[in-house]
Coordinates of C-alpha atoms and ligand atoms in Angstrom, one line a residue:
M251 CA 153.4 99.8 191.9
T252 CA 150.9 97.3 190.5
D253 CA 150.9 95.7 187.1
A254 CA 147.4 97.0 186.7
I255 CA 146.4 97.9 183.1
R256 CA 146.0 101.6 182.6
E257 CA 143.9 101.4 179.6
S258 CA 141.7 98.4 179.6
E259 CA 138.9 99.3 177.4
L260 CA 137.1 96.3 176.1
P261 CA 136.0 96.3 172.5
A262 CA 132.9 98.3 172.1
E263 CA 131.3 95.6 170.0
P264 CA 131.8 91.9 170.1
G265 CA 134.3 90.9 167.5
A266 CA 136.0 94.4 167.4
L267 CA 139.7 94.3 167.7
R268 CA 141.3 94.7 171.1
K269 CA 144.0 97.3 171.4
R270 CA 147.5 95.9 171.1
K271 CA 149.4 95.7 174.3
I272 CA 152.8 97.4 175.0
L273 CA 154.9 96.7 178.0
I274 CA 156.8 99.8 179.1
V275 CA 159.7 99.1 181.4
E276 CA 160.9 102.4 182.8
D277 CA 161.7 103.3 186.4
E278 CA 161.4 107.0 186.1
F279 CA 157.9 108.2 186.8
V280 CA 157.9 111.2 184.5
N281 CA 159.5 109.4 181.5
R282 CA 157.1 106.5 181.9
E283 CA 154.0 108.8 182.1
I284 CA 155.1 110.9 179.1
L285 CA 155.4 107.8 176.9
I286 CA 152.1 106.4 178.2
A287 CA 150.4 109.6 177.4
M288 CA 151.8 109.6 173.9
L289 CA 150.6 106.1 173.1
V290 CA 147.6 105.3 175.2
S291 CA 145.0 106.4 172.7
E292 CA 146.2 103.7 170.3
Y293 CA 147.6 101.0 172.6
E294 CA 146.9 99.3 175.9
M295 CA 149.9 100.3 178.0
I296 CA 151.3 97.9 180.7
P297 CA 153.8 99.7 182.9
A298 CA 156.6 98.1 184.9
E299 CA 159.0 100.2 187.0
S300 CA 161.6 97.5 187.7
G301 CA 163.3 94.6 186.0
A302 CA 161.7 92.1 188.4
E303 CA 158.3 93.5 187.6
A304 CA 158.9 93.4 183.9
E305 CA 160.0 89.8 184.0
K306 CA 156.9 88.8 185.9
I307 CA 154.7 90.4 183.3
L308 CA 156.7 88.9 180.5
S309 CA 156.3 85.4 181.9
R310 CA 152.6 85.8 182.4
Q311 CA 151.5 87.7 179.4
C312 CA 154.2 87.1 176.8
A313 CA 151.6 85.7 174.2
E314 CA 149.6 89.0 174.4
L315 CA 152.4 91.5 174.0
S316 CA 153.0 93.3 170.7
L317 CA 156.0 95.3 171.8
V318 CA 158.3 96.0 174.8
L319 CA 159.7 99.5 175.4
L320 CA 162.8 99.0 177.5
D321 CA 164.8 101.4 179.5
L322 CA 168.5 100.3 180.0
N323 CA 169.1 101.8 183.5
L324 CA 166.8 100.1 185.9
P325 CA 167.3 100.0 189.7
D326 CA 167.5 96.1 189.9
R327 CA 168.7 95.0 186.5
H328 CA 170.5 96.2 183.5
G329 CA 168.1 96.5 180.5
L330 CA 170.6 94.4 178.4
D331 CA 170.1 91.5 180.8
I332 CA 166.4 91.6 180.3
L333 CA 166.8 91.8 176.6
R334 CA 169.2 88.8 176.6
G335 CA 166.8 86.8 178.8
M336 CA 163.9 87.6 176.4
K337 CA 165.8 86.5 173.3
A338 CA 166.9 83.3 175.0
D339 CA 163.4 82.2 175.9
P340 CA 161.3 80.9 172.9
C341 CA 158.1 82.4 174.5
T342 CA 159.4 86.0 174.5
A343 CA 162.1 85.8 171.7
K344 CA 159.8 87.0 169.0
I345 CA 158.4 90.1 170.9
P346 CA 160.0 93.2 169.3
V347 CA 161.9 95.4 171.6
I348 CA 162.6 99.2 171.3
I349 CA 165.3 100.5 173.6
L350 CA 164.8 103.8 175.5
T351 CA 168.2 105.4 176.0
S352 CA 170.3 108.5 175.9
D353 CA 173.4 106.4 175.6
K354 CA 174.5 106.2 171.9
E355 CA 177.3 103.8 172.8
A356 CA 174.9 101.1 173.8
E357 CA 173.2 101.0 170.4
V358 CA 175.4 98.5 168.7
E359 CA 175.3 96.0 171.5
C360 CA 171.5 96.4 171.7
L361 CA 171.1 95.7 168.0
N362 CA 173.4 92.7 168.3
L363 CA 171.3 91.3 171.0
G364 CA 168.1 91.6 168.9
A365 CA 166.6 95.0 169.7
I366 CA 164.8 96.5 166.7
D367 CA 165.0 100.2 167.2
F368 CA 165.6 103.1 169.6
I369 CA 163.7 106.0 171.1
P370 CA 166.3 108.5 172.3
K371 CA 165.9 110.4 175.5
P372 CA 164.7 113.1 175.8
Y373 CA 161.8 111.8 173.7
P374 CA 161.1 113.2 170.3
I375 CA 157.7 114.7 169.5
Q376 CA 154.6 112.4 169.9
K377 CA 154.2 111.9 166.1
V378 CA 157.7 110.5 165.8
V379 CA 157.3 108.1 168.8
Q380 CA 153.9 106.9 167.5
A381 CA 155.3 106.3 164.0
R382 CA 158.3 104.3 165.3
V383 CA 156.1 102.2 167.5
R384 CA 153.5 101.6 164.8
R385 CA 156.1 100.6 162.2
T386 CA 158.0 98.2 164.5
I387 CA 154.7 96.4 165.4
E388 CA 153.7 96.2 161.7
L389 CA 157.1 94.8 160.7
S390 CA 157.0 92.2 163.4
E391 CA 153.5 91.1 162.6
D392 CA 154.4 90.9 158.9
R393 CA 157.4 88.7 159.8
D394 CA 155.2 86.4 161.9
L395 CA 152.7 86.1 159.2
I396 CA 155.3 85.2 156.7
R397 CA 156.9 82.8 159.1
N398 CA 153.5 81.1 159.8
T399 CA 152.8 80.6 156.1
E400 CA 156.3 79.5 155.2
R401 CA 156.9 77.2 158.1
D402 CA 155.4 73.9 159.2
H403 CA 154.0 74.5 162.7
L404 CA 155.2 71.2 164.1
T405 CA 158.8 71.2 163.0
G406 CA 159.6 74.8 162.3
L407 CA 160.9 73.7 158.9
Y408 CA 159.6 75.2 155.6
T409 CA 156.4 74.0 154.0
Q410 CA 156.9 72.2 150.7
E411 CA 155.8 75.2 148.6
Y412 CA 158.3 77.6 150.1
F413 CA 160.9 75.0 150.2
Y414 CA 160.9 74.5 146.5
R415 CA 161.0 78.3 146.0
Y416 CA 164.0 78.8 148.3
A417 CA 165.8 75.7 147.0
A418 CA 165.6 77.2 143.5
Q419 CA 166.8 80.6 144.9
Y420 CA 169.7 78.7 146.5
D421 CA 170.7 77.5 143.0
T422 CA 170.4 81.1 141.6
F423 CA 172.8 82.4 144.2
N424 CA 175.1 79.4 144.2
P425 CA 175.2 78.2 140.6
D426 CA 178.5 76.4 141.0
V427 CA 177.9 74.7 144.3
P428 CA 177.2 71.0 143.8
T429 CA 174.1 70.0 145.7
D430 CA 172.3 66.9 147.1
A431 CA 168.6 66.3 147.2
L432 CA 167.7 64.1 150.2
V433 CA 164.5 62.5 151.3
L434 CA 164.1 61.1 154.8
D435 CA 161.1 58.9 155.4
I436 CA 160.2 57.1 158.7
N437 CA 159.6 53.4 158.2
R438 CA 156.1 52.4 159.3
F439 CA 155.3 55.7 160.9
Q440 CA 151.7 54.7 161.1
M441 CA 152.8 52.0 163.6
V442 CA 154.6 54.6 165.7
N443 CA 151.3 56.6 165.8
E444 CA 149.3 53.5 166.7
R445 CA 151.6 52.0 169.3
F446 CA 152.8 55.1 171.1
G447 CA 150.1 57.6 170.4
K448 CA 149.8 60.8 168.4
Q449 CA 151.5 63.0 171.0
Y450 CA 154.6 60.8 171.1
A451 CA 154.7 60.6 167.3
D452 CA 154.4 64.4 166.9
G453 CA 157.2 64.8 169.4
V454 CA 159.4 62.5 167.2
L455 CA 158.6 64.6 164.1
A456 CA 159.3 67.8 165.9
R457 CA 162.7 66.5 167.2
I458 CA 163.6 65.2 163.7
G459 CA 162.8 68.7 162.3
Q460 CA 165.0 70.3 164.9
A461 CA 167.8 67.8 164.4
I462 CA 167.8 68.3 160.6
A463 CA 167.9 72.1 161.1
A464 CA 170.8 71.7 163.5
A465 CA 172.7 69.3 161.2
L466 CA 172.4 71.8 158.4
G467 CA 173.5 74.7 160.6
A468 CA 177.2 74.6 159.9
G469 CA 177.2 73.5 156.2
G470 CA 174.2 75.4 155.0
G471 CA 171.1 74.1 153.2
I472 CA 167.4 74.1 153.8
A473 CA 164.7 71.6 154.7
C474 CA 161.0 71.0 154.8
R475 CA 158.4 68.5 156.0
R476 CA 156.7 67.4 152.8
S477 CA 154.0 65.3 154.3
A478 CA 153.3 63.5 157.6
D479 CA 156.7 61.7 158.0
V480 CA 158.6 62.7 154.9
F481 CA 161.3 65.4 155.1
L482 CA 163.2 67.0 152.2
V483 CA 166.7 68.5 152.5
Y484 CA 168.5 70.5 149.9
C485 CA 172.1 71.1 150.8
P486 CA 175.7 71.5 149.5
H487 CA 177.0 68.1 148.4
L488 CA 177.7 65.7 151.3
T489 CA 180.1 62.8 151.3
D490 CA 179.2 61.0 154.5
W491 CA 175.5 60.4 154.4
R492 CA 175.7 57.7 157.0
A493 CA 177.1 60.1 159.6
F494 CA 174.4 62.7 158.6
L495 CA 171.6 60.2 159.1
D496 CA 173.1 58.7 162.3
G497 CA 173.5 62.2 163.7
I498 CA 169.8 63.0 163.1
V499 CA 168.6 59.6 164.5
D500 CA 170.7 60.1 167.6
A501 CA 169.6 63.6 168.2
A502 CA 165.9 63.0 167.5
C503 CA 165.4 59.5 168.9
G504 CA 168.0 59.2 171.6
A505 CA 167.1 56.3 173.8
D506 CA 164.1 55.4 171.6
R507 CA 166.5 54.7 168.7
G508 CA 165.2 51.1 168.3
R509 CA 161.6 52.3 167.8
I510 CA 162.3 54.7 164.9
R511 CA 163.9 53.8 161.6
I512 CA 164.5 56.4 159.0
R513 CA 165.3 55.6 155.5
L514 CA 167.3 58.1 153.4
G515 CA 167.1 58.5 149.6
V516 CA 169.9 60.5 148.0
C517 CA 170.0 62.2 144.7
S518 CA 173.6 63.2 144.9
E519 CA 175.2 66.1 143.0
T520 CA 171.9 66.9 141.4
D521 CA 171.5 67.8 137.8
K522 CA 170.6 71.5 137.9
S523 CA 168.8 71.4 134.6
L524 CA 166.1 69.2 136.1
E525 CA 163.0 70.7 137.8
M526 CA 163.6 70.9 141.6
Q527 CA 160.7 68.5 142.2
T528 CA 162.1 65.9 139.9
R529 CA 165.3 65.8 141.9
F530 CA 163.3 65.1 145.0
D531 CA 161.1 62.6 143.3
R532 CA 164.3 60.7 142.4
A533 CA 165.5 60.8 146.0
K534 CA 162.1 59.5 147.1
Y535 CA 162.2 56.8 144.5
A536 CA 165.6 55.7 145.9
A537 CA 164.3 55.9 149.5
D538 CA 161.3 53.6 148.6
T539 CA 163.6 50.9 147.4
V540 CA 164.7 50.3 151.0
R541 CA 161.2 50.6 152.5
G542 CA 160.9 48.2 155.4
S543 CA 164.4 46.8 154.9
F544 CA 166.2 46.3 158.2
K545 CA 169.7 46.2 156.6
D546 CA 170.0 49.1 154.3
C547 CA 168.5 52.4 155.2
I548 CA 170.3 54.6 152.7
A549 CA 169.7 54.3 148.9
F550 CA 171.1 56.3 146.0
Y551 CA 169.5 57.3 142.8
D552 CA 171.9 55.9 140.2
K553 CA 171.9 54.7 136.6
T554 CA 170.3 51.4 137.5
L555 CA 167.5 53.0 139.4
H556 CA 167.0 55.5 136.6
E557 CA 166.5 52.6 134.2
K558 CA 164.1 50.9 136.6
E559 CA 162.2 54.2 137.0
V560 CA 161.9 54.5 133.2
F561 CA 160.7 50.9 133.0
D562 CA 158.2 51.5 135.7
E563 CA 156.9 54.6 133.9
R564 CA 156.4 52.5 130.9
L565 CA 154.3 50.0 132.9
L566 CA 152.3 52.7 134.5
D567 CA 151.6 54.3 131.1
G568 CA 150.4 51.0 129.7
F569 CA 148.1 50.1 132.5
R570 CA 144.8 51.4 131.2
A571 CA 145.3 49.9 127.8
A572 CA 146.3 46.6 129.5
I573 CA 143.0 46.5 131.4
D574 CA 140.9 47.5 128.4
G575 CA 142.8 45.1 126.1
K576 CA 142.6 42.2 128.6
Q577 CA 146.4 41.8 128.7
F578 CA 146.3 40.7 132.3
K579 CA 145.7 37.0 132.5
V580 CA 144.6 35.1 135.6
Y581 CA 146.4 31.9 136.3
F582 CA 145.4 29.3 138.8
Q583 CA 147.8 27.3 141.0
P584 CA 146.3 24.2 142.6
K585 CA 146.2 23.6 146.4
Y586 CA 146.3 20.0 147.5
D587 CA 145.0 18.4 150.7
I588 CA 147.9 16.2 151.6
R589 CA 146.3 14.3 154.6
P590 CA 145.1 11.4 152.4
E591 CA 147.8 9.0 151.1
K592 CA 147.0 10.3 147.6
P593 CA 146.7 14.1 147.9
V594 CA 143.4 15.6 146.7
L595 CA 142.8 18.9 145.0
C596 CA 141.2 21.3 147.5
G597 CA 141.4 24.7 145.9
A598 CA 143.3 27.2 143.8
E599 CA 145.0 30.5 144.1
A600 CA 144.4 33.1 141.4
L601 CA 147.6 34.8 140.4
V602 CA 147.8 37.5 137.8
R603 CA 150.3 37.7 134.9
W604 CA 150.8 40.5 132.4
I605 CA 151.2 39.5 128.8
H606 CA 152.6 42.8 127.5
P607 CA 152.4 43.3 123.7
E608 CA 156.0 44.6 123.6
L609 CA 157.7 43.4 126.8
G610 CA 156.2 39.9 126.8
F611 CA 155.5 38.0 130.0
I612 CA 155.8 40.1 133.1
S613 CA 155.6 38.6 136.6
P614 CA 153.4 40.1 139.3
G615 CA 156.5 40.4 141.5
V616 CA 157.5 43.3 139.1
F617 CA 154.3 45.2 138.7
I618 CA 152.2 44.5 141.9
P619 CA 154.5 46.6 144.2
L620 CA 154.5 49.3 141.6
F621 CA 150.8 49.4 141.3
E622 CA 150.5 49.3 145.1
N623 CA 152.5 52.5 145.3
N624 CA 150.6 54.2 142.6
G625 CA 147.1 53.5 143.6
L626 CA 146.3 51.3 140.5
I627 CA 146.2 48.1 142.5
G628 CA 142.5 48.5 143.4
T629 CA 141.5 48.5 139.7
L630 CA 143.8 45.5 138.9
D631 CA 142.6 43.5 141.9
R632 CA 139.0 44.0 141.0
Y633 CA 139.7 42.9 137.5
V634 CA 141.4 39.7 138.8
W635 CA 138.7 38.9 141.3
R636 CA 136.0 39.3 138.6
E637 CA 137.9 37.0 136.2
A638 CA 138.7 34.4 138.9
V639 CA 135.2 34.2 140.2
R640 CA 133.7 34.1 136.7
Q641 CA 136.0 31.2 135.8
V642 CA 135.2 29.3 138.9
G643 CA 131.5 29.9 138.3
E644 CA 131.9 28.5 134.8
W645 CA 133.7 25.4 136.2
K646 CA 131.0 24.9 138.7
K647 CA 128.3 24.9 136.0
Q648 CA 130.4 22.7 133.7
Y649 CA 131.5 20.1 136.3
G650 CA 128.8 20.4 138.9
R651 CA 131.4 20.9 141.7
C652 CA 133.2 23.9 142.9
V653 CA 136.9 24.5 143.3
P654 CA 137.2 27.1 146.0
V655 CA 139.5 29.9 144.7
S656 CA 141.6 32.3 146.7
V657 CA 142.4 35.8 145.5
N658 CA 145.0 38.2 146.9
V659 CA 143.6 41.3 148.6
S660 CA 146.1 44.2 148.9
R661 CA 146.4 46.2 152.0
I662 CA 145.3 49.2 149.9
D663 CA 142.1 47.4 148.9
M664 CA 141.2 47.1 152.6
L665 CA 140.8 50.8 152.8
E666 CA 137.9 50.9 150.2
P667 CA 134.6 51.3 152.0
D668 CA 132.6 49.3 149.5
L669 CA 135.1 46.3 149.4
V670 CA 132.7 43.8 151.1
D671 CA 129.8 44.8 148.9
T672 CA 131.9 44.5 145.8
L673 CA 133.0 41.0 146.7
K674 CA 129.5 39.9 147.6
E675 CA 128.1 41.1 144.3
L676 CA 130.9 39.3 142.3
V677 CA 130.3 36.0 144.1
K678 CA 126.5 36.1 143.9
G679 CA 126.6 37.2 140.2
C680 CA 128.5 34.0 139.3
G681 CA 126.3 31.6 141.2
L682 CA 128.9 30.8 143.9
E683 CA 128.6 30.7 147.7
Y684 CA 130.6 33.2 149.8
G685 CA 132.6 30.3 151.2
D686 CA 133.8 29.4 147.7
L687 CA 135.9 32.6 147.7
H688 CA 139.0 32.7 150.0
L689 CA 140.7 36.0 150.6
E690 CA 144.5 36.1 151.0
I691 CA 145.6 39.0 153.2
T692 CA 149.3 39.3 153.9
E693 CA 150.6 39.2 157.4
S694 CA 152.3 42.6 157.1
A695 CA 148.9 44.2 156.3
Y696 CA 147.7 43.2 159.8
T697 CA 150.6 44.8 161.4
E698 CA 150.5 48.1 159.5
D699 CA 147.1 49.4 160.4
A700 CA 145.8 46.7 162.7
K701 CA 142.5 48.3 163.9
Q702 CA 141.1 49.2 160.5
I703 CA 142.2 46.0 158.8
V704 CA 140.9 43.8 161.6
S705 CA 137.5 45.4 161.5
T706 CA 137.3 45.0 157.7
V707 CA 138.4 41.4 157.9
N708 CA 135.8 40.7 160.6
S709 CA 133.1 42.0 158.3
M710 CA 134.4 39.9 155.4
R711 CA 134.5 36.9 157.6
D712 CA 131.0 37.5 159.1
T713 CA 129.7 37.5 155.5
G714 CA 131.1 34.0 155.0
F715 CA 134.3 34.6 153.1
V716 CA 137.2 32.4 154.2
I717 CA 140.2 34.4 155.4
E718 CA 143.8 33.2 154.7
M719 CA 146.8 34.9 156.2
D720 CA 149.3 35.0 153.4
D721 CA 153.1 34.9 153.8
F722 CA 152.7 33.9 157.5
G723 CA 156.1 34.2 159.2
S724 CA 157.4 37.0 157.0
G725 CA 155.7 39.8 159.0
Y726 CA 156.2 41.0 162.5
S727 CA 153.0 39.8 164.2
S728 CA 153.4 38.5 167.7
L729 CA 151.8 35.3 168.8
N730 CA 149.6 37.1 171.1
M731 CA 148.3 39.2 168.3
I732 CA 147.8 36.3 166.0
S733 CA 145.6 34.5 168.5
T734 CA 143.2 37.4 168.4
L735 CA 143.1 38.0 164.6
P736 CA 140.2 36.8 162.5
I737 CA 141.9 34.1 160.4
D738 CA 140.6 30.8 159.0
V739 CA 143.8 29.5 157.4
L740 CA 147.5 30.3 157.8
K741 CA 149.6 30.3 154.6
L742 CA 153.2 29.7 155.5
D743 CA 155.7 32.0 153.8
M744 CA 157.7 30.3 151.1
M745 CA 161.0 31.5 152.4
I746 CA 160.5 29.6 155.6
I747 CA 160.0 26.4 153.7
R748 CA 163.0 27.2 151.5
N749 CA 165.3 28.0 154.5
A750 CA 164.1 24.9 156.4
F751 CA 164.8 22.5 153.6
R752 CA 168.1 23.9 152.3
E753 CA 171.3 22.3 153.3
N754 CA 171.9 22.7 157.0
G755 CA 168.5 24.2 157.2
N756 CA 166.6 24.2 160.5
V757 CA 163.5 22.0 160.2
K758 CA 162.8 22.4 163.9
I759 CA 161.5 25.9 163.3
L760 CA 158.8 24.4 161.0
K761 CA 157.8 22.0 163.7
V762 CA 157.3 24.9 166.1
I763 CA 155.2 26.8 163.6
F764 CA 153.0 23.8 163.1
E765 CA 152.6 23.4 166.8
I766 CA 151.5 27.1 167.0
A767 CA 148.9 26.5 164.2
E768 CA 147.6 23.5 166.1
T769 CA 147.3 25.4 169.3
L770 CA 145.4 28.2 167.4
E771 CA 143.3 25.4 165.8
V772 CA 143.9 27.0 162.4
P773 CA 144.8 24.8 159.4
M774 CA 148.0 25.5 157.6
I775 CA 148.9 25.7 153.9
A776 CA 152.6 25.4 152.9
E777 CA 153.5 27.5 149.8
G778 CA 156.4 26.9 147.5
V779 CA 156.7 23.1 148.0
E780 CA 158.8 21.8 145.3
T781 CA 159.7 18.2 146.0
E782 CA 158.0 15.0 147.2
E783 CA 160.4 14.9 150.2
Q784 CA 159.3 18.3 151.3
M785 CA 155.7 17.4 150.9
K786 CA 156.1 14.2 153.0
A787 CA 158.1 15.9 155.7
L788 CA 155.4 18.6 156.0
R789 CA 152.7 16.0 156.1
D790 CA 154.5 14.3 159.0
M791 CA 154.6 17.6 160.9
G792 CA 150.8 17.9 160.6
C793 CA 150.6 20.3 157.6
E794 CA 147.1 19.9 156.0
M795 CA 147.6 21.6 152.6
V796 CA 150.3 22.3 150.1
Q797 CA 150.7 24.6 147.1
G798 CA 153.8 24.6 145.0
Y799 CA 155.6 23.4 141.9
Y800 CA 155.7 19.8 143.2
F801 CA 152.0 19.7 142.2
A802 CA 151.9 22.4 139.6
P803 CA 153.0 26.0 138.8
P804 CA 150.3 28.6 138.3
L805 CA 148.5 27.5 135.2
P806 CA 146.2 29.2 132.6
A807 CA 142.6 28.2 133.0
E808 CA 142.8 25.5 130.3
G809 CA 145.9 23.9 132.0
F810 CA 144.2 23.9 135.4
E811 CA 141.2 21.9 134.0
K812 CA 143.4 18.8 133.9
H813 CA 143.6 19.0 137.7
I814 CA 139.9 19.3 138.0
G815 CA 139.5 16.3 135.6
D816 CA 141.8 14.1 137.7
W817 CA 140.0 15.2 140.9
L818 CA 136.6 14.4 139.6
S819 CA 137.6 11.0 138.3
E820 CA 139.4 10.1 141.5
T821 CA 136.7 11.2 143.9
K822 CA 133.8 10.0 141.8
P823 CA 131.7 7.5 143.9
H824 CA 132.5 3.9 142.8
A825 CA 129.6 2.2 141.0
Ligands
C2E228 P1 151.8 35.1 146.8 O1 150.3 35.4 147.0 O2 152.4 34.6 148.1 O3 151.8 33.9 145.7 C1 152.6 32.9 145.7 C2 153.8 33.0 144.8 O4 154.6 31.9 144.9 C3 153.4 33.1 143.3 O5 154.3 33.9 142.7 C4 153.6 31.7 142.8 O6 153.9 31.6 141.5 C5 154.9 31.4 143.6 N1 155.1 29.9 143.8 C6 154.1 29.0 144.0 N2 154.7 27.8 144.2 C7 156.0 28.0 144.1 C8 157.2 27.1 144.2 O7 157.0 25.9 144.4 N3 158.4 27.6 144.0 C9 158.6 28.9 143.7 N4 159.8 29.4 143.6 N5 157.5 29.8 143.7 C10 156.3 29.3 143.8 P2 153.8 35.0 141.7 O8 152.6 34.5 140.9 O9 155.0 35.5 141.0 O10 153.2 36.1 142.6 C11 154.0 36.8 143.5 C12 153.2 37.7 144.4 O11 152.5 38.7 143.7 C13 152.1 36.9 145.1 O12 152.6 36.3 146.2 C14 151.2 38.0 145.5 O13 151.7 38.7 146.7 C15 151.3 39.0 144.3 N6 150.2 38.8 143.4 C16 150.0 37.9 142.4 N7 148.8 38.1 141.8 C17 148.2 39.1 142.5 C18 146.9 39.7 142.4 O14 146.1 39.4 141.5 N8 146.7 40.8 143.2 C19 147.6 41.1 144.2 N9 147.2 42.1 145.0 N10 148.7 40.5 144.4 C20 149.1 39.5 143.5
MG229 MG1 148.8 34.8 147.9
MG230 MG1 152.1 33.8 149.7

């Protein structure tokens, strides 16, 4: 017998539907031919007269089959073994199976193994057979359709929309079960994509999905993939989240454990009067508090976090009015060239402060990370750049000399396509040269999306802006990488200075860093210098510039003018 197709009509017109294919596994010639005759007008019938032949067709054509009609008594196999094999193989597990049998006893076992229906022998009339076959195929296709819309194709977990629906349903059926809302987020997933490739990264996501589903198996609960690398889990209250997270990381990452770090935000014993989404927003809020942290990777949404969230909301609500009402003030902190015996002013960093009408003075350490997370940073930064450049332009007109000013450029600003044009317009509009504006880009920005950032920085630098790498030493860039990055100045992270100069601190590390800067032929600014002793030690190590409280804190424009005045009088040519 061949596995030739009996009825292989091609569609009459292009685009017309092909007939659905049915595999009929039946060794008895007459039985097989009767069934084929009953169904061939509607379906493409593929006959197999032995178990071996059926398995061959299943392995070659599983994706095309709409149904299998399976006899239990085959010469070389028992039909149940074929059924068992089909259900165990993910490629064939979803093909519906109707059993052809005269043995009533076998029905329960067949149903337990995943068969959908039976056609008894001798066969009923044609209409009945056709109706059973049609209904089984329809049901299976409906189920697949539902599955495809409900599930994320990569992980097999629910999509967000269905997840929220089923989570609410879970509450309806289990009103008294305390539940947890969990958010799992992969740290710096963009880096995993970039370093190891999309295929590898997709594999990680798929394995995490499977590991979550397996972890929930015993205790119950549901999960979804909310966006690229964010997973949500709604489950009966857990007590050992560490074990839960470790289990998932072990199962999903195995030997690659070191490459993947997942942070877990927990909204424990959720308040069921809250919207489902709010519970997960809270868990996400908690997860974001340990973003990038190497120590803690589990965070709980508690009273303190709730208060912080309410405070953050207040800041976010007040943002627009603050921009319109000029509540943001740009301060200037001087940078000094320390190579001469008497240090000389060589620039300033523009640093924003918020003078809030009700909350008073708010430091950027409080609101910058918030605005970075909420997409408002672009508006604020443009405001600060404009103010800073306008002020320096005015000083240039007033004093006839220019104090180069550096502004902070957020990682998110770097994604704006018109960034370079905006900066060019600002500078030219205030009568400055491109070189009078320095751009501070944090080291971590370079490591997050290296290709895109490097190409933007290159175009800024080609225009003539001076590029300073901010917080150097706090990120993760390798020396190899730094030597290829477009940078004009390295700004040493304040923590490195602080650690080096504290009691029992290690000043040697500073020496090594300055040697690196020398090798790269890039000048170094040390930030956060607070004493004369620190300034002198840094000078001895070859540090060119210093910014810090030793010279001055960030000052309002009027306060900074004193530094300009001193500079002009000291560097004035002698008569
Ligand atoms: P940064 O750019 O590294 O700025 C240096 C920070 O160190 C400033 O904190 C400054 O006040 C502080 N500092 C300077 N000298 C000393 C010192 O001797 N001792 C101590 N303890 N601190 C010193 P600030 O102004 O609170 O700013 C914090 C961070 O907020 C900045 O770090 C920057 O990342 C961000 N930031 C500030 N203004 C802006 C802005 O306009 N846009 C953006 N995107 N970020 C900004
Ligand atoms: Mg800075
Ligand atoms: Mg800095």
